[in-house]
Amino acid sequence: MSSPSRSGCRRRRELLAAVLLAAALSACQREDRRFRTWPPAASAIPAVRQSELQPGPTTRDLTVRNEYGDNAWAVSEGKRLYNQFNCSGCHFQGGGGIGPPLMDSQWIYGSQPENIFATIVEGRPNGMPSFRGKLGNDQVWKLVAYVRSMSGLLAKDVASGRNDDMQVRSQEQSTEKARPVQSAVPPASQRP
Amino acid sequence: MSAVLQAVLQFPGAHSALKPAGPQARIAEGLWNSMYATAIVVFLLVMAALLWAAFRRRRAEEPAPDPARERRMRRVVAAAVGITTIVLFTFLVSDISAGRAVTATPGKDAIQIIVTGHQWWWEVQYRDSVPQRWVTTANEIHVPVGRQVAVELRSTDVIHSFWPPNLTGKRDLIPGNENSLWFQADSAGVYRAECAEYCGHEHAKMALLVVAQSPDSFARWLTQQRDTAHTPADSLTSRGQEVFLSSACAMCHSIAGTPAGSRVGPDLTHLAGRATIAAGTLPNTRGNLAGWIVDPQRIKPGARMPPNQLDPADLRALLAYLETLR
């Protein structure tokens, strides 16, 4: 027969194993393929302020949660759409060229999901086309998730770990997260 | 088109290696029939021997070993092993020669078709020395009866496999590599082909029709496919074209003769002439098309086509326009 202290030790070990197994279960969500869900924010385009000034007390807007921001499958779909819809035509594989780079920490129009959503849907001066009506909102949200993964803003287990094609950049998964910096809007002549 | 639908509905016959419609499928069927007949004979002999061994009369006590009987038994076993070896070798030789006959190089006058596998549909292209005369369609191959068809197989994403059992065996489509096969249809008809290599979520809904028709009607079909799309003649269909070009449709699909030129999804220039939509998933009817445009994820979950929220009047105009694309 085991002594009381040994049985307590065993119980602790069992408890630890149960906790670890439960923790492993939580990882199942990241591959979940939701084909017919509408992210809450998908039907309405989030309103993004054009001005810092507000009437009354200045409040911060509630951030919009991107349903796809913690889903590895959606991020990889975003990666596929990024090339199929020719985002790579201007932003290349994130390093930028004709358009600004997406893999660095500089953000002209904001790094939050709703800012990137607005940038894609509304377009931006001097080159960024407006995709309003040309993309389904769920497709835009997948692109938003992928664009954020390029500069390490998503969890590592969600960001893509490999390319389907030739390797042209380091993996999104191994990109270190850098604090997003809101760069001042450059003069129109310099805007990308 | 109703004849095509009829053929699709006779599904087992239009998708069966036991109803060969071409020389290669006949070779495969002959090989199968010989193996099947041999296996039946072997099975009956083995079962007879087993039953005889199980139910033969036994003596009460074990008899003393008899050298003559032992020799006889050894001879029987050796003969059985010998016959098995001969049968298996015959199979091996007939299998290899059938394989050689099926994969022989096609003749120089074979029609060249490029079939590209996508998740989860087939792109079909008929090339010509003049690029303007190239024909691109989807999920449907038209071939003339009695002429060899050389198919070049490509893939843009994962490994697929092209398998028209009535016409020939299967061959993989491998990304970054060009594979090929050829077949010939000896009698007019509609045969079904499908993807035979698991390729992701909607692998089961990735079918393709092979329409074998007389050389004359094939030539007519090819000439007609070379035309650009029908220009809208009335206000409803021109509104439909506007809807197509200004919505998400034009981001993936192309219609020759309009600014829509994307090659992400199937070419829709002659959509209304095709028998099915969504790679053989549904018959191409107005209602099915409407359901597919509005909520494709209900019909084919995981398909690359996004749901489209369209105003009902716009959807009606779009359907009217798509129906003119013969």
mmCIF file with all atom_site columns, C-alpha atoms in Angstrom, chain A residues 33 35-36 38 43 77 80 84-85 131-136 138-139, chain B residues 201 245-248 251-252 264 295 297-298 301-302 304 306-307 309:
data_model
loop_
_atom_site.group_PDB
_atom_site.id
_atom_site.type_symbol
_atom_site.label_atom_id
_atom_site.label_alt_id
_atom_site.label_comp_id
_atom_site.label_asym_id
_atom_site.label_entity_id
_atom_site.label_seq_id
_atom_site.pdbx_PDB_ins_code
_atom_site.Cartn_x
_atom_site.Cartn_y
_atom_site.Cartn_z
_atom_site.occupancy
_atom_site.B_iso_or_equiv
_atom_site.pdbx_formal_charge
_atom_site.auth_seq_id
_atom_site.auth_comp_id
_atom_site.auth_asym_id
_atom_site.auth_atom_id
_atom_site.pdbx_PDB_model_num
ATOM 1  C CA . ARG A 1 33  ? -12.528 25.752 -40.691 1.00 0.00 ? 33  ARG A CA 1
ATOM 2  C CA . PHE A 1 35  ? -16.991 28.055 -44.049 1.00 0.00 ? 35  PHE A CA 1
ATOM 3  C CA . ARG A 1 36  ? -20.355 29.648 -43.405 1.00 0.00 ? 36  ARG A CA 1
ATOM 4  C CA . TRP A 1 38  ? -20.128 35.590 -40.711 1.00 0.00 ? 38  TRP A CA 1
ATOM 5  C CA . SER A 1 43  ? -21.705 42.499 -42.518 1.00 0.00 ? 43  SER A CA 1
ATOM 6  C CA . GLU A 1 77  ? -6.515  31.487 -46.919 1.00 0.00 ? 77  GLU A CA 1
ATOM 7  C CA . ARG A 1 80  ? -3.562  32.607 -50.884 1.00 0.00 ? 80  ARG A CA 1
ATOM 8  C CA . GLN A 1 84  ? -4.505  35.736 -56.143 1.00 0.00 ? 84  GLN A CA 1
ATOM 9  C CA . PHE A 1 85  ? -5.845  39.288 -55.837 1.00 0.00 ? 85  PHE A CA 1
ATOM 10 C CA . PHE A 1 131 ? -11.827 46.925 -53.079 1.00 0.00 ? 131 PHE A CA 1
ATOM 11 C CA . ARG A 1 132 ? -15.332 47.911 -51.983 1.00 0.00 ? 132 ARG A CA 1
ATOM 12 C CA . GLY A 1 133 ? -17.827 45.468 -53.473 1.00 0.00 ? 133 GLY A CA 1
ATOM 13 C CA . LYS A 1 134 ? -15.077 43.540 -55.241 1.00 0.00 ? 134 LYS A CA 1
ATOM 14 C CA . LEU A 1 135 ? -14.257 41.282 -52.316 1.00 0.00 ? 135 LEU A CA 1
ATOM 15 C CA . GLY A 1 136 ? -16.529 39.505 -49.895 1.00 0.00 ? 136 GLY A CA 1
ATOM 16 C CA . ASP A 1 138 ? -14.970 37.538 -45.090 1.00 0.00 ? 138 ASP A CA 1
ATOM 17 C CA . GLN A 1 139 ? -12.240 37.564 -47.717 1.00 0.00 ? 139 GLN A CA 1
ATOM 18 C CA . HIS B 2 201 ? -12.131 19.363 -48.595 1.00 0.00 ? 201 HIS B CA 1
ATOM 19 C CA . LEU B 2 245 ? -18.303 43.532 -63.739 1.00 0.00 ? 245 LEU B CA 1
ATOM 20 C CA . SER B 2 246 ? -18.856 45.715 -60.674 1.00 0.00 ? 246 SER B CA 1
ATOM 21 C CA . SER B 2 247 ? -19.177 42.975 -58.086 1.00 0.00 ? 247 SER B CA 1
ATOM 22 C CA . ALA B 2 248 ? -16.870 40.278 -56.748 1.00 0.00 ? 248 ALA B CA 1
ATOM 23 C CA . MET B 2 251 ? -12.276 39.398 -59.378 1.00 0.00 ? 251 MET B CA 1
ATOM 24 C CA . CYS B 2 252 ? -11.985 35.679 -60.170 1.00 0.00 ? 252 CYS B CA 1
ATOM 25 C CA . VAL B 2 264 ? -8.505  32.524 -60.479 1.00 0.00 ? 264 VAL B CA 1
ATOM 26 C CA . ASP B 2 295 ? -24.453 30.812 -50.900 1.00 0.00 ? 295 ASP B CA 1
ATOM 27 C CA . GLN B 2 297 ? -20.664 27.337 -49.032 1.00 0.00 ? 297 GLN B CA 1
ATOM 28 C CA . ARG B 2 298 ? -23.985 25.621 -48.427 1.00 0.00 ? 298 ARG B CA 1
ATOM 29 C CA . PRO B 2 301 ? -18.452 23.856 -48.135 1.00 0.00 ? 301 PRO B CA 1
ATOM 30 C CA . GLY B 2 302 ? -14.892 25.055 -48.435 1.00 0.00 ? 302 GLY B CA 1
ATOM 31 C CA . ARG B 2 304 ? -13.120 29.052 -53.025 1.00 0.00 ? 304 ARG B CA 1
ATOM 32 C CA . PRO B 2 306 ? -17.328 33.501 -51.532 1.00 0.00 ? 306 PRO B CA 1
ATOM 33 C CA . PRO B 2 307 ? -20.997 34.124 -50.690 1.00 0.00 ? 307 PRO B CA 1
ATOM 34 C CA . GLN B 2 309 ? -25.050 39.402 -51.090 1.00 0.00 ? 309 GLN B CA 1
#
